[in-house]
Amino acid sequence: MESVRVGLIGWGTVGCGVIRVLEENASVIRARLGFPLELARVADLDLETPRPVPVAREKLTQNAREILEDPGIQIVVELIGGLEPARSFILEALERGKHVVTANKALLAHHGNELFEHAERHGGSIGFEASVAGGIPLLKSLREGLAGNKVDTIFGILNGTGNYILTRMTEEGLAFADALREAQEKGYAEADPTLDVDGIDTAHKLAIAGAMAFGTPIRFDQVYVEGIRQIDPLDVQFATEFGYQLKLLAIGRHVNGQLEMRVHPTLIPSSHVLASVRGAYNAVHLHGNAVGSIMLYGLGAGMMPTGSAVVADIMDIARDLASGVVNRVPPLSFLPENTQDIPIRPMEDVTTKYYFRFSAVDRPGVLSKISGILGENAISIAAVIQKGREVEGAVPIVMLTHEAQERAVRKSLEAIDRLDIVRGPTRIIRIEDSENSHVERE
Amino acid sequence: MESVRVGLIGWGTVGCGVIRVLEENASVIRARLGFPLELARVADLDLETPRPVPVAREKLTQNAREILEDPGIQIVVELIGGLEPARSFILEALERGKHVVTANKALLAHHGNELFEHAERHGGSIGFEASVAGGIPLLKSLREGLAGNKVDTIFGILNGTGNYILTRMTEEGLAFADALREAQEKGYAEADPTLDVDGIDTAHKLAIAGAMAFGTPIRFDQVYVEGIRQIDPLDVQFATEFGYQLKLLAIGRHVNGQLEMRVHPTLIPSSHVLASVRGAYNAVHLHGNAVGSIMLYGLGAGMMPTGSAVVADIMDIARDLASGVVNRVPPLSFLPENTQDIPIRPMEDVTTKYYFRFSAVDRPGVLSKISGILGENAISIAAVIQKGREVEGAVPIVMLTHEAQERAVRKSLEAIDRLDIVRGPTRIIRIEDSENSHVERE
């Protein structure tokens, strides 16, 4: 193999990272592959804004078609994000016999099944390591390194922006809005932070990684999603007193023939390995029936970590090209014909432990009324504390439950929030500390 | 591909793990590969001792040659450990056109270069994921997932036995001998614990992973090794007071054109992610110039985790067989012709921070004498505490230094230990908390 020629669509942050990795690490890349990767062409609508990583004028084009239609380009790297025209570019690249690498989790969450099928039909492959957990080689580990396992659990902090905000709320007692503003000032959060703070980005990633872990198609629309906008620093503080840390967690779990696929703020024991993952770092805890517990930790975003993952995919495809093979490993780890539509458990059927904070008037009999309603719904209480601080005529009563079903919880809280002794809606946060979710540090 | 036939030499703990993974997970393995793996034959000298995982009588043999000479077996899994006859079996398997999977780190540390060259010559491949960090997909990550990086640091807890002993010494104040006995009773340590507690097993693994990280041949005999037998619980306790945890660390680092390759007890800040790795777990921190800091964490030994890694390698080779390719990825990550003999820095030239514990008589002027000698050797002191407890006429003086060269430290301590005010040899433990060794949890 003389060289493999790469065309890059999208000269943004990640694009700059890819270009820098290809340039700065050209010698090790060649020493590993035995031939060089050649950046043939870079397309972006905006060629004027200065970038941290420059590109020679003659390689630049405003027209992505010049990459798609160039017969000399073997690998097209799509880094423009969003659904269109990214989807059409990828479909066309595959139709033209090219291979594709992308970091586009939104696109894969929505159209991954279609894209992979298209790739197979046209004898192409799609690398997407960068789409989940940035530089962490999570997807390769799921697809190959742990391929001999039945994976039953995937637990992850998959969004650095959300984790940064929660870390600041936990450690400095900041309110959500202040922590978000700080994250925006530092460049960790975008002007419109919706995808990150509403949990949607995490859900995109869980949909992709969960499909690979459990052997299903990608089913993003069935992932339950709740974000962190509603989190009150008061709850972060109470949780800490109970020995928990609050994280925005992606939870995928295979239980009794059903899958749980959910993203929501979650309390985990402070001794859990994921509890110590701070700031913009990501971490994923996997449990397989052979390997036991595994945790992978690293930077989940950023120019260079994401560039590292994209270049690893390019190298993987380049090795296939040099060996004359295609799709040696199925993109979603299971062969498409062997995936199963394992039913996803509706959120109302999920059973977990809960943290509640009631705002109730400070009067005898209040606790009895609340606990009476919980008892009627078969929810049993593990701990209660009542804190003296009265806010707007109410005091916070914090309660931890044993395992309870979401349906019963919702029904109870509806009744409790209608009580005249209760002021304002009850806050709930789900807790994960059961045996099978827990990797003690040992 | 109808099926791939596997012959297994060594029906011990890991062998049982491999067999169990192949049996229990046959369905997911087939769903991922598209064809089954068939355990054709199992060889072991001892066929009588009952095993946790039984094998059908007709598959068993006492004669490994029946596997080596069986033309129907494509992959030979060597799990007998030790140098011979493991080495000869692997060489012969390769000569007979078979592929090999092994978990044998001692063999690879000593003869890996020869084995890989032999494999290349005969068109075979050698999988050895299980040889370093057990179930953690570390080698695949180094070889593929992080292939676009210049890796400059590999820091790891690579021996579960040693880490278990140090964890017990730290948390319960046990003496080394008691912690070792406990580890032996629990089955974490062998009757002869030499390889584990003297750091040799860790050095085997560092020699292998370091070669892959830095692009050199395997050079085990150049790895500096110190074990944990000499560790006094007193030092563990003082270290904790200074905010450090004691770990047996494998350290590989590429600095200024030289490699540091060393294994020794090491103090790391309690806030370091590796500090929270307890008991029998392993963890590896890597730093690459693109990806930044990555940590991989999981069980580094045991029947099933090691079985998981061996089966991943079998599947990798099976995919190659199905695609008709060989050695698609070079075993040591760099192509053999592109490896470099990067010089290994002699231990005396290494610069790091130090913890010293002097045993000195409790008399004015002692500190001045000791610090005078250190000063003459350009070693500057960062902190000193003197603890009142007098033992056999001496008190412990604990000192932390700034960066100093090992040569100067050795020279100083030789002089200090000859002082008449000093009783007993000074204890030294190296400290790693410099910027480039440090992943703060953030």
PDB file of N, CA, C and O in Angstrom, chain A residues 24-25 31-32 34 140 143-144 147-150 278 281 289-290 294-297 304-305 308 316 319-320 328 333-335 338 441-442, chain B residues 24-25 31-32 34 140 143-144 147-150 278 281 289-290 294-297 304-305 308 316 319-320 325 328 333-335 338 441-442:
ATOM      1  N   GLU A  24       1.083  15.872  13.208  1.00  0.00           N
ATOM      2  CA  GLU A  24       2.085  15.743  14.275  1.00  0.00           C
ATOM      3  C   GLU A  24       2.523  14.297  14.484  1.00  0.00           C
ATOM      4  O   GLU A  24       3.652  14.040  14.885  1.00  0.00           O
ATOM      5  N   ASN A  25       1.602  13.371  14.266  1.00  0.00           N
ATOM      6  CA  ASN A  25       1.916  11.975  14.557  1.00  0.00           C
ATOM      7  C   ASN A  25       2.121  11.149  13.296  1.00  0.00           C
ATOM      8  O   ASN A  25       2.039   9.916  13.326  1.00  0.00           O
ATOM      9  N   ALA A  31       4.804   4.302  11.145  1.00  0.00           N
ATOM     10  CA  ALA A  31       5.569   3.200  11.743  1.00  0.00           C
ATOM     11  C   ALA A  31       4.648   2.048  12.140  1.00  0.00           C
ATOM     12  O   ALA A  31       5.052   0.889  12.149  1.00  0.00           O
ATOM     13  N   ARG A  32       3.408   2.368  12.477  1.00  0.00           N
ATOM     14  CA  ARG A  32       2.465   1.298  12.843  1.00  0.00           C
ATOM     15  C   ARG A  32       1.821   0.670  11.617  1.00  0.00           C
ATOM     16  O   ARG A  32       1.647  -0.544  11.561  1.00  0.00           O
ATOM     17  N   GLY A  34       2.825   1.033   8.281  1.00  0.00           N
ATOM     18  CA  GLY A  34       3.721   0.643   7.187  1.00  0.00           C
ATOM     19  C   GLY A  34       3.543   1.511   5.954  1.00  0.00           C
ATOM     20  O   GLY A  34       4.237   1.330   4.963  1.00  0.00           O
ATOM     21  N   LYS A 140     -14.427   0.129  20.438  1.00  0.00           N
ATOM     22  CA  LYS A 140     -13.532  -0.975  20.063  1.00  0.00           C
ATOM     23  C   LYS A 140     -13.493  -2.018  21.172  1.00  0.00           C
ATOM     24  O   LYS A 140     -13.448  -3.221  20.905  1.00  0.00           O
ATOM     25  N   ARG A 143     -16.705  -3.982  20.980  1.00  0.00           N
ATOM     26  CA  ARG A 143     -16.836  -4.739  19.739  1.00  0.00           C
ATOM     27  C   ARG A 143     -15.824  -5.877  19.655  1.00  0.00           C
ATOM     28  O   ARG A 143     -16.098  -6.926  19.102  1.00  0.00           O
ATOM     29  N   GLU A 144     -14.626  -5.646  20.228  1.00  0.00           N
ATOM     30  CA  GLU A 144     -13.555  -6.626  20.058  1.00  0.00           C
ATOM     31  C   GLU A 144     -12.975  -7.099  21.391  1.00  0.00           C
ATOM     32  O   GLU A 144     -12.955  -8.282  21.691  1.00  0.00           O
ATOM     33  N   ALA A 147     -15.453  -9.016  23.294  1.00  0.00           N
ATOM     34  CA  ALA A 147     -16.400  -9.692  22.400  1.00  0.00           C
ATOM     35  C   ALA A 147     -16.843 -11.054  22.916  1.00  0.00           C
ATOM     36  O   ALA A 147     -17.888 -11.572  22.530  1.00  0.00           O
ATOM     37  N   GLY A 148     -16.084 -11.661  23.802  1.00  0.00           N
ATOM     38  CA  GLY A 148     -16.461 -12.967  24.343  1.00  0.00           C
ATOM     39  C   GLY A 148     -17.441 -12.894  25.491  1.00  0.00           C
ATOM     40  O   GLY A 148     -17.798 -13.923  26.068  1.00  0.00           O
ATOM     41  N   ASN A 149     -17.884 -11.702  25.839  1.00  0.00           N
ATOM     42  CA  ASN A 149     -18.767 -11.514  26.992  1.00  0.00           C
ATOM     43  C   ASN A 149     -20.225 -11.320  26.624  1.00  0.00           C
ATOM     44  O   ASN A 149     -20.537 -10.716  25.604  1.00  0.00           O
ATOM     45  N   LYS A 150     -21.097 -11.794  27.511  1.00  0.00           N
ATOM     46  CA  LYS A 150     -22.449 -11.246  27.546  1.00  0.00           C
ATOM     47  C   LYS A 150     -22.372 -10.020  28.438  1.00  0.00           C
ATOM     48  O   LYS A 150     -22.123 -10.133  29.632  1.00  0.00           O
ATOM     49  N   ARG A 278     -14.475  13.616  37.756  1.00  0.00           N
ATOM     50  CA  ARG A 278     -14.799  15.022  37.917  1.00  0.00           C
ATOM     51  C   ARG A 278     -14.679  15.800  36.615  1.00  0.00           C
ATOM     52  O   ARG A 278     -14.029  15.364  35.674  1.00  0.00           O
ATOM     53  N   TYR A 281     -14.225  15.041  32.411  1.00  0.00           N
ATOM     54  CA  TYR A 281     -13.907  13.644  32.106  1.00  0.00           C
ATOM     55  C   TYR A 281     -15.173  12.813  31.910  1.00  0.00           C
ATOM     56  O   TYR A 281     -16.236  13.137  32.426  1.00  0.00           O
ATOM     57  N   ASN A 289     -20.259 -10.981  31.749  1.00  0.00           N
ATOM     58  CA  ASN A 289     -20.353 -12.185  32.590  1.00  0.00           C
ATOM     59  C   ASN A 289     -19.006 -12.896  32.714  1.00  0.00           C
ATOM     60  O   ASN A 289     -18.806 -13.668  33.641  1.00  0.00           O
ATOM     61  N   ALA A 290     -18.054 -12.616  31.832  1.00  0.00           N
ATOM     62  CA  ALA A 290     -16.721 -13.209  31.997  1.00  0.00           C
ATOM     63  C   ALA A 290     -15.759 -12.213  32.637  1.00  0.00           C
ATOM     64  O   ALA A 290     -15.084 -12.518  33.614  1.00  0.00           O
ATOM     65  N   ILE A 294     -15.403  -3.558  34.485  1.00  0.00           N
ATOM     66  CA  ILE A 294     -14.353  -2.840  33.766  1.00  0.00           C
ATOM     67  C   ILE A 294     -14.718  -1.361  33.813  1.00  0.00           C
ATOM     68  O   ILE A 294     -15.884  -1.017  33.708  1.00  0.00           O
ATOM     69  N   MET A 295     -13.738  -0.511  33.983  1.00  0.00           N
ATOM     70  CA  MET A 295     -14.036   0.903  33.826  1.00  0.00           C
ATOM     71  C   MET A 295     -13.035   1.538  32.883  1.00  0.00           C
ATOM     72  O   MET A 295     -11.836   1.280  32.970  1.00  0.00           O
ATOM     73  N   LEU A 296     -13.538   2.357  31.985  1.00  0.00           N
ATOM     74  CA  LEU A 296     -12.699   3.099  31.052  1.00  0.00           C
ATOM     75  C   LEU A 296     -12.927   4.581  31.298  1.00  0.00           C
ATOM     76  O   LEU A 296     -14.071   5.027  31.425  1.00  0.00           O
ATOM     77  N   TYR A 297     -11.849   5.322  31.365  1.00  0.00           N
ATOM     78  CA  TYR A 297     -11.901   6.713  31.837  1.00  0.00           C
ATOM     79  C   TYR A 297     -11.036   7.603  30.958  1.00  0.00           C
ATOM     80  O   TYR A 297      -9.928   7.207  30.587  1.00  0.00           O
ATOM     81  N   MET A 304      -8.339  17.369  20.475  1.00  0.00           N
ATOM     82  CA  MET A 304      -7.341  16.312  20.314  1.00  0.00           C
ATOM     83  C   MET A 304      -7.853  14.926  20.729  1.00  0.00           C
ATOM     84  O   MET A 304      -7.594  13.937  20.021  1.00  0.00           O
ATOM     85  N   PRO A 305      -8.555  14.777  21.857  1.00  0.00           N
ATOM     86  CA  PRO A 305      -9.062  13.439  22.191  1.00  0.00           C
ATOM     87  C   PRO A 305     -10.003  12.900  21.111  1.00  0.00           C
ATOM     88  O   PRO A 305      -9.923  11.729  20.728  1.00  0.00           O
ATOM     89  N   SER A 308      -8.000  11.883  18.191  1.00  0.00           N
ATOM     90  CA  SER A 308      -7.360  10.583  18.431  1.00  0.00           C
ATOM     91  C   SER A 308      -8.275   9.425  18.024  1.00  0.00           C
ATOM     92  O   SER A 308      -7.845   8.470  17.375  1.00  0.00           O
ATOM     93  N   ASP A 316      -7.804   1.934  11.257  1.00  0.00           N
ATOM     94  CA  ASP A 316      -8.463   0.631  11.177  1.00  0.00           C
ATOM     95  C   ASP A 316      -8.916   0.336   9.745  1.00  0.00           C
ATOM     96  O   ASP A 316      -8.704  -0.759   9.211  1.00  0.00           O
ATOM     97  N   ARG A 319      -5.970  -0.269   7.452  1.00  0.00           N
ATOM     98  CA  ARG A 319      -5.435  -1.640   7.562  1.00  0.00           C
ATOM     99  C   ARG A 319      -6.294  -2.610   6.760  1.00  0.00           C
ATOM    100  O   ARG A 319      -5.785  -3.546   6.139  1.00  0.00           O
ATOM    101  N   ASP A 320      -7.630  -2.391   6.812  1.00  0.00           N
ATOM    102  CA  ASP A 320      -8.513  -3.238   6.004  1.00  0.00           C
ATOM    103  C   ASP A 320      -8.204  -3.063   4.522  1.00  0.00           C
ATOM    104  O   ASP A 320      -8.147  -4.040   3.764  1.00  0.00           O
ATOM    105  N   ARG A 328     -14.593  -6.466   8.476  1.00  0.00           N
ATOM    106  CA  ARG A 328     -14.082  -7.641   9.172  1.00  0.00           C
ATOM    107  C   ARG A 328     -14.800  -7.821  10.515  1.00  0.00           C
ATOM    108  O   ARG A 328     -15.003  -8.926  10.982  1.00  0.00           O
ATOM    109  N   SER A 333     -21.079  -4.619  16.446  1.00  0.00           N
ATOM    110  CA  SER A 333     -20.540  -5.747  17.209  1.00  0.00           C
ATOM    111  C   SER A 333     -21.228  -7.078  16.909  1.00  0.00           C
ATOM    112  O   SER A 333     -20.576  -8.093  16.784  1.00  0.00           O
ATOM    113  N   PHE A 334     -22.557  -7.082  16.787  1.00  0.00           N
ATOM    114  CA  PHE A 334     -23.271  -8.286  16.368  1.00  0.00           C
ATOM    115  C   PHE A 334     -23.534  -8.184  14.868  1.00  0.00           C
ATOM    116  O   PHE A 334     -23.766  -7.082  14.358  1.00  0.00           O
ATOM    117  N   LEU A 335     -23.524  -9.327  14.185  1.00  0.00           N
ATOM    118  CA  LEU A 335     -23.902  -9.298  12.779  1.00  0.00           C
ATOM    119  C   LEU A 335     -25.348  -8.831  12.691  1.00  0.00           C
ATOM    120  O   LEU A 335     -26.174  -9.223  13.524  1.00  0.00           O
ATOM    121  N   ASN A 338     -28.064 -11.112  13.293  1.00  0.00           N
ATOM    122  CA  ASN A 338     -28.118 -11.720  14.624  1.00  0.00           C
ATOM    123  C   ASN A 338     -28.516 -10.745  15.726  1.00  0.00           C
ATOM    124  O   ASN A 338     -28.461 -11.080  16.899  1.00  0.00           O
ATOM    125  N   ARG A 441     -14.764   0.107  45.176  1.00  0.00           N
ATOM    126  CA  ARG A 441     -13.321   0.171  44.916  1.00  0.00           C
ATOM    127  C   ARG A 441     -12.631  -0.876  45.753  1.00  0.00           C
ATOM    128  O   ARG A 441     -12.331  -0.641  46.918  1.00  0.00           O
ATOM    129  N   GLU A 442     -12.434  -2.020  45.197  1.00  0.00           N
ATOM    130  CA  GLU A 442     -11.726  -3.035  45.990  1.00  0.00           C
ATOM    131  C   GLU A 442     -10.876  -3.890  45.095  1.00  0.00           C
ATOM    132  O   GLU A 442     -11.096  -3.972  43.921  1.00  0.00           O
TER     133      GLU A 442
ATOM    134  N   GLU B  24     -20.351 -21.109  27.795  1.00  0.00           N
ATOM    135  CA  GLU B  24     -21.487 -20.311  28.270  1.00  0.00           C
ATOM    136  C   GLU B  24     -21.854 -19.208  27.291  1.00  0.00           C
ATOM    137  O   GLU B  24     -23.013 -18.811  27.207  1.00  0.00           O
ATOM    138  N   ASN B  25     -20.869 -18.685  26.590  1.00  0.00           N
ATOM    139  CA  ASN B  25     -21.129 -17.551  25.711  1.00  0.00           C
ATOM    140  C   ASN B  25     -21.094 -17.936  24.240  1.00  0.00           C
ATOM    141  O   ASN B  25     -20.951 -17.069  23.370  1.00  0.00           O
ATOM    142  N   ALA B  31     -23.016 -15.078  17.401  1.00  0.00           N
ATOM    143  CA  ALA B  31     -23.795 -13.939  16.878  1.00  0.00           C
ATOM    144  C   ALA B  31     -22.870 -12.818  16.419  1.00  0.00           C
ATOM    145  O   ALA B  31     -23.192 -12.063  15.506  1.00  0.00           O
ATOM    146  N   ARG B  32     -21.709 -12.717  17.048  1.00  0.00           N
ATOM    147  CA  ARG B  32     -20.769 -11.670  16.642  1.00  0.00           C
ATOM    148  C   ARG B  32     -19.922 -12.110  15.447  1.00  0.00           C
ATOM    149  O   ARG B  32     -19.672 -11.325  14.538  1.00  0.00           O
ATOM    150  N   GLY B  34     -20.470 -14.855  13.373  1.00  0.00           N
ATOM    151  CA  GLY B  34     -21.182 -15.456  12.241  1.00  0.00           C
ATOM    152  C   GLY B  34     -20.878 -16.938  12.080  1.00  0.00           C
ATOM    153  O   GLY B  34     -21.424 -17.600  11.184  1.00  0.00           O
ATOM    154  N   LYS B 140      -5.063  -4.234  23.163  1.00  0.00           N
ATOM    155  CA  LYS B 140      -5.827  -3.818  21.974  1.00  0.00           C
ATOM    156  C   LYS B 140      -5.956  -2.301  21.925  1.00  0.00           C
ATOM    157  O   LYS B 140      -5.875  -1.688  20.861  1.00  0.00           O
ATOM    158  N   ARG B 143      -2.631  -0.927  20.807  1.00  0.00           N
ATOM    159  CA  ARG B 143      -2.284  -1.309  19.436  1.00  0.00           C
ATOM    160  C   ARG B 143      -3.206  -0.680  18.410  1.00  0.00           C
ATOM    161  O   ARG B 143      -2.790  -0.356  17.296  1.00  0.00           O
ATOM    162  N   GLU B 144      -4.486  -0.497  18.782  1.00  0.00           N
ATOM    163  CA  GLU B 144      -5.456  -0.012  17.800  1.00  0.00           C
ATOM    164  C   GLU B 144      -6.193   1.245  18.260  1.00  0.00           C
ATOM    165  O   GLU B 144      -6.176   2.263  17.583  1.00  0.00           O
ATOM    166  N   ALA B 147      -3.879   4.087  18.456  1.00  0.00           N
ATOM    167  CA  ALA B 147      -2.782   3.947  17.501  1.00  0.00           C
ATOM    168  C   ALA B 147      -2.332   5.269  16.889  1.00  0.00           C
ATOM    169  O   ALA B 147      -1.207   5.385  16.412  1.00  0.00           O
ATOM    170  N   GLY B 148      -3.176   6.292  16.939  1.00  0.00           N
ATOM    171  CA  GLY B 148      -2.795   7.574  16.376  1.00  0.00           C
ATOM    172  C   GLY B 148      -1.977   8.444  17.322  1.00  0.00           C
ATOM    173  O   GLY B 148      -1.640   9.568  16.986  1.00  0.00           O
ATOM    174  N   ASN B 149      -1.668   7.918  18.493  1.00  0.00           N
ATOM    175  CA  ASN B 149      -0.967   8.706  19.509  1.00  0.00           C
ATOM    176  C   ASN B 149       0.519   8.389  19.615  1.00  0.00           C
ATOM    177  O   ASN B 149       0.937   7.253  19.426  1.00  0.00           O
ATOM    178  N   LYS B 150       1.286   9.409  19.984  1.00  0.00           N
ATOM    179  CA  LYS B 150       2.589   9.158  20.596  1.00  0.00           C
ATOM    180  C   LYS B 150       2.317   8.987  22.079  1.00  0.00           C
ATOM    181  O   LYS B 150       1.914   9.933  22.760  1.00  0.00           O
ATOM    182  N   ARG B 278      -8.284  -0.547  44.551  1.00  0.00           N
ATOM    183  CA  ARG B 278      -8.074  -1.346  45.751  1.00  0.00           C
ATOM    184  C   ARG B 278      -8.042  -2.834  45.434  1.00  0.00           C
ATOM    185  O   ARG B 278      -8.517  -3.292  44.411  1.00  0.00           O
ATOM    186  N   TYR B 281      -7.853  -5.463  42.041  1.00  0.00           N
ATOM    187  CA  TYR B 281      -8.034  -4.769  40.762  1.00  0.00           C
ATOM    188  C   TYR B 281      -6.704  -4.274  40.197  1.00  0.00           C
ATOM    189  O   TYR B 281      -5.751  -4.049  40.919  1.00  0.00           O
ATOM    190  N   ASN B 289      -0.187  11.937  23.276  1.00  0.00           N
ATOM    191  CA  ASN B 289      -0.139  13.363  22.952  1.00  0.00           C
ATOM    192  C   ASN B 289      -1.433  13.865  22.322  1.00  0.00           C
ATOM    193  O   ASN B 289      -1.700  15.065  22.333  1.00  0.00           O
ATOM    194  N   ALA B 290      -2.278  12.952  21.813  1.00  0.00           N
ATOM    195  CA  ALA B 290      -3.573  13.404  21.300  1.00  0.00           C
ATOM    196  C   ALA B 290      -4.676  13.145  22.328  1.00  0.00           C
ATOM    197  O   ALA B 290      -5.460  14.022  22.657  1.00  0.00           O
ATOM    198  N   ILE B 294      -5.828   8.653  29.870  1.00  0.00           N
ATOM    199  CA  ILE B 294      -6.813   7.576  29.769  1.00  0.00           C
ATOM    200  C   ILE B 294      -6.557   6.639  30.942  1.00  0.00           C
ATOM    201  O   ILE B 294      -5.402   6.395  31.284  1.00  0.00           O
ATOM    202  N   MET B 295      -7.594   6.125  31.568  1.00  0.00           N
ATOM    203  CA  MET B 295      -7.374   5.068  32.546  1.00  0.00           C
ATOM    204  C   MET B 295      -8.280   3.890  32.248  1.00  0.00           C
ATOM    205  O   MET B 295      -9.454   4.058  31.938  1.00  0.00           O
ATOM    206  N   LEU B 296      -7.693   2.714  32.309  1.00  0.00           N
ATOM    207  CA  LEU B 296      -8.444   1.477  32.114  1.00  0.00           C
ATOM    208  C   LEU B 296      -8.339   0.683  33.409  1.00  0.00           C
ATOM    209  O   LEU B 296      -7.253   0.534  33.975  1.00  0.00           O
ATOM    210  N   TYR B 297      -9.461   0.156  33.849  1.00  0.00           N
ATOM    211  CA  TYR B 297      -9.559  -0.423  35.190  1.00  0.00           C
ATOM    212  C   TYR B 297     -10.345  -1.729  35.132  1.00  0.00           C
ATOM    213  O   TYR B 297     -11.358  -1.804  34.429  1.00  0.00           O
ATOM    214  N   MET B 304     -12.140 -16.195  35.030  1.00  0.00           N
ATOM    215  CA  MET B 304     -13.036 -15.663  34.012  1.00  0.00           C
ATOM    216  C   MET B 304     -12.514 -14.387  33.333  1.00  0.00           C
ATOM    217  O   MET B 304     -12.600 -14.272  32.100  1.00  0.00           O
ATOM    218  N   PRO B 305     -11.965 -13.416  34.069  1.00  0.00           N
ATOM    219  CA  PRO B 305     -11.423 -12.243  33.372  1.00  0.00           C
ATOM    220  C   PRO B 305     -10.316 -12.612  32.388  1.00  0.00           C
ATOM    221  O   PRO B 305     -10.272 -12.109  31.256  1.00  0.00           O
ATOM    222  N   SER B 308     -11.821 -14.205  29.435  1.00  0.00           N
ATOM    223  CA  SER B 308     -12.413 -13.190  28.546  1.00  0.00           C
ATOM    224  C   SER B 308     -11.384 -12.669  27.549  1.00  0.00           C
ATOM    225  O   SER B 308     -11.660 -12.534  26.350  1.00  0.00           O
ATOM    226  N   ASP B 316     -10.443 -12.631  17.471  1.00  0.00           N
ATOM    227  CA  ASP B 316      -9.694 -11.762  16.563  1.00  0.00           C
ATOM    228  C   ASP B 316      -9.030 -12.589  15.461  1.00  0.00           C
ATOM    229  O   ASP B 316      -9.093 -12.241  14.268  1.00  0.00           O
ATOM    230  N   ARG B 319     -11.578 -14.043  13.080  1.00  0.00           N
ATOM    231  CA  ARG B 319     -12.033 -13.078  12.079  1.00  0.00           C
ATOM    232  C   ARG B 319     -11.002 -12.968  10.949  1.00  0.00           C
ATOM    233  O   ARG B 319     -11.368 -12.833   9.780  1.00  0.00           O
ATOM    234  N   ASP B 320      -9.725 -12.998  11.325  1.00  0.00           N
ATOM    235  CA  ASP B 320      -8.685 -12.964  10.291  1.00  0.00           C
ATOM    236  C   ASP B 320      -8.792 -14.192   9.392  1.00  0.00           C
ATOM    237  O   ASP B 320      -8.690 -14.083   8.167  1.00  0.00           O
ATOM    238  N   VAL B 325      -6.899 -12.973   6.061  1.00  0.00           N
ATOM    239  CA  VAL B 325      -5.738 -12.104   6.279  1.00  0.00           C
ATOM    240  C   VAL B 325      -4.930 -12.605   7.475  1.00  0.00           C
ATOM    241  O   VAL B 325      -5.431 -13.331   8.314  1.00  0.00           O
ATOM    242  N   ARG B 328      -2.820  -8.587  10.409  1.00  0.00           N
ATOM    243  CA  ARG B 328      -3.351  -7.312   9.925  1.00  0.00           C
ATOM    244  C   ARG B 328      -2.816  -6.158  10.776  1.00  0.00           C
ATOM    245  O   ARG B 328      -2.622  -5.043  10.299  1.00  0.00           O
ATOM    246  N   SER B 333       2.366  -3.560  17.945  1.00  0.00           N
ATOM    247  CA  SER B 333       1.800  -2.276  17.551  1.00  0.00           C
ATOM    248  C   SER B 333       2.600  -1.564  16.465  1.00  0.00           C
ATOM    249  O   SER B 333       2.017  -1.003  15.541  1.00  0.00           O
ATOM    250  N   PHE B 334       3.923  -1.559  16.561  1.00  0.00           N
ATOM    251  CA  PHE B 334       4.762  -1.011  15.495  1.00  0.00           C
ATOM    252  C   PHE B 334       5.220  -2.167  14.616  1.00  0.00           C
ATOM    253  O   PHE B 334       5.461  -3.273  15.104  1.00  0.00           O
ATOM    254  N   LEU B 335       5.384  -1.907  13.324  1.00  0.00           N
ATOM    255  CA  LEU B 335       5.956  -2.932  12.461  1.00  0.00           C
ATOM    256  C   LEU B 335       7.371  -3.223  12.946  1.00  0.00           C
ATOM    257  O   LEU B 335       8.097  -2.297  13.330  1.00  0.00           O
ATOM    258  N   ASN B 338      10.108  -1.083  12.049  1.00  0.00           N
ATOM    259  CA  ASN B 338      10.015   0.312  12.489  1.00  0.00           C
ATOM    260  C   ASN B 338      10.198   0.498  13.989  1.00  0.00           C
ATOM    261  O   ASN B 338      10.004   1.595  14.508  1.00  0.00           O
ATOM    262  N   ARG B 441      -8.143  14.058  39.541  1.00  0.00           N
ATOM    263  CA  ARG B 441      -9.539  13.751  39.204  1.00  0.00           C
ATOM    264  C   ARG B 441     -10.262  15.044  38.914  1.00  0.00           C
ATOM    265  O   ARG B 441     -10.729  15.717  39.818  1.00  0.00           O
ATOM    266  N   GLU B 442     -10.328  15.392  37.669  1.00  0.00           N
ATOM    267  CA  GLU B 442     -11.062  16.622  37.365  1.00  0.00           C
ATOM    268  C   GLU B 442     -11.746  16.506  36.030  1.00  0.00           C
ATOM    269  O   GLU B 442     -11.402  15.682  35.233  1.00  0.00           O
TER     270      GLU B 442
END
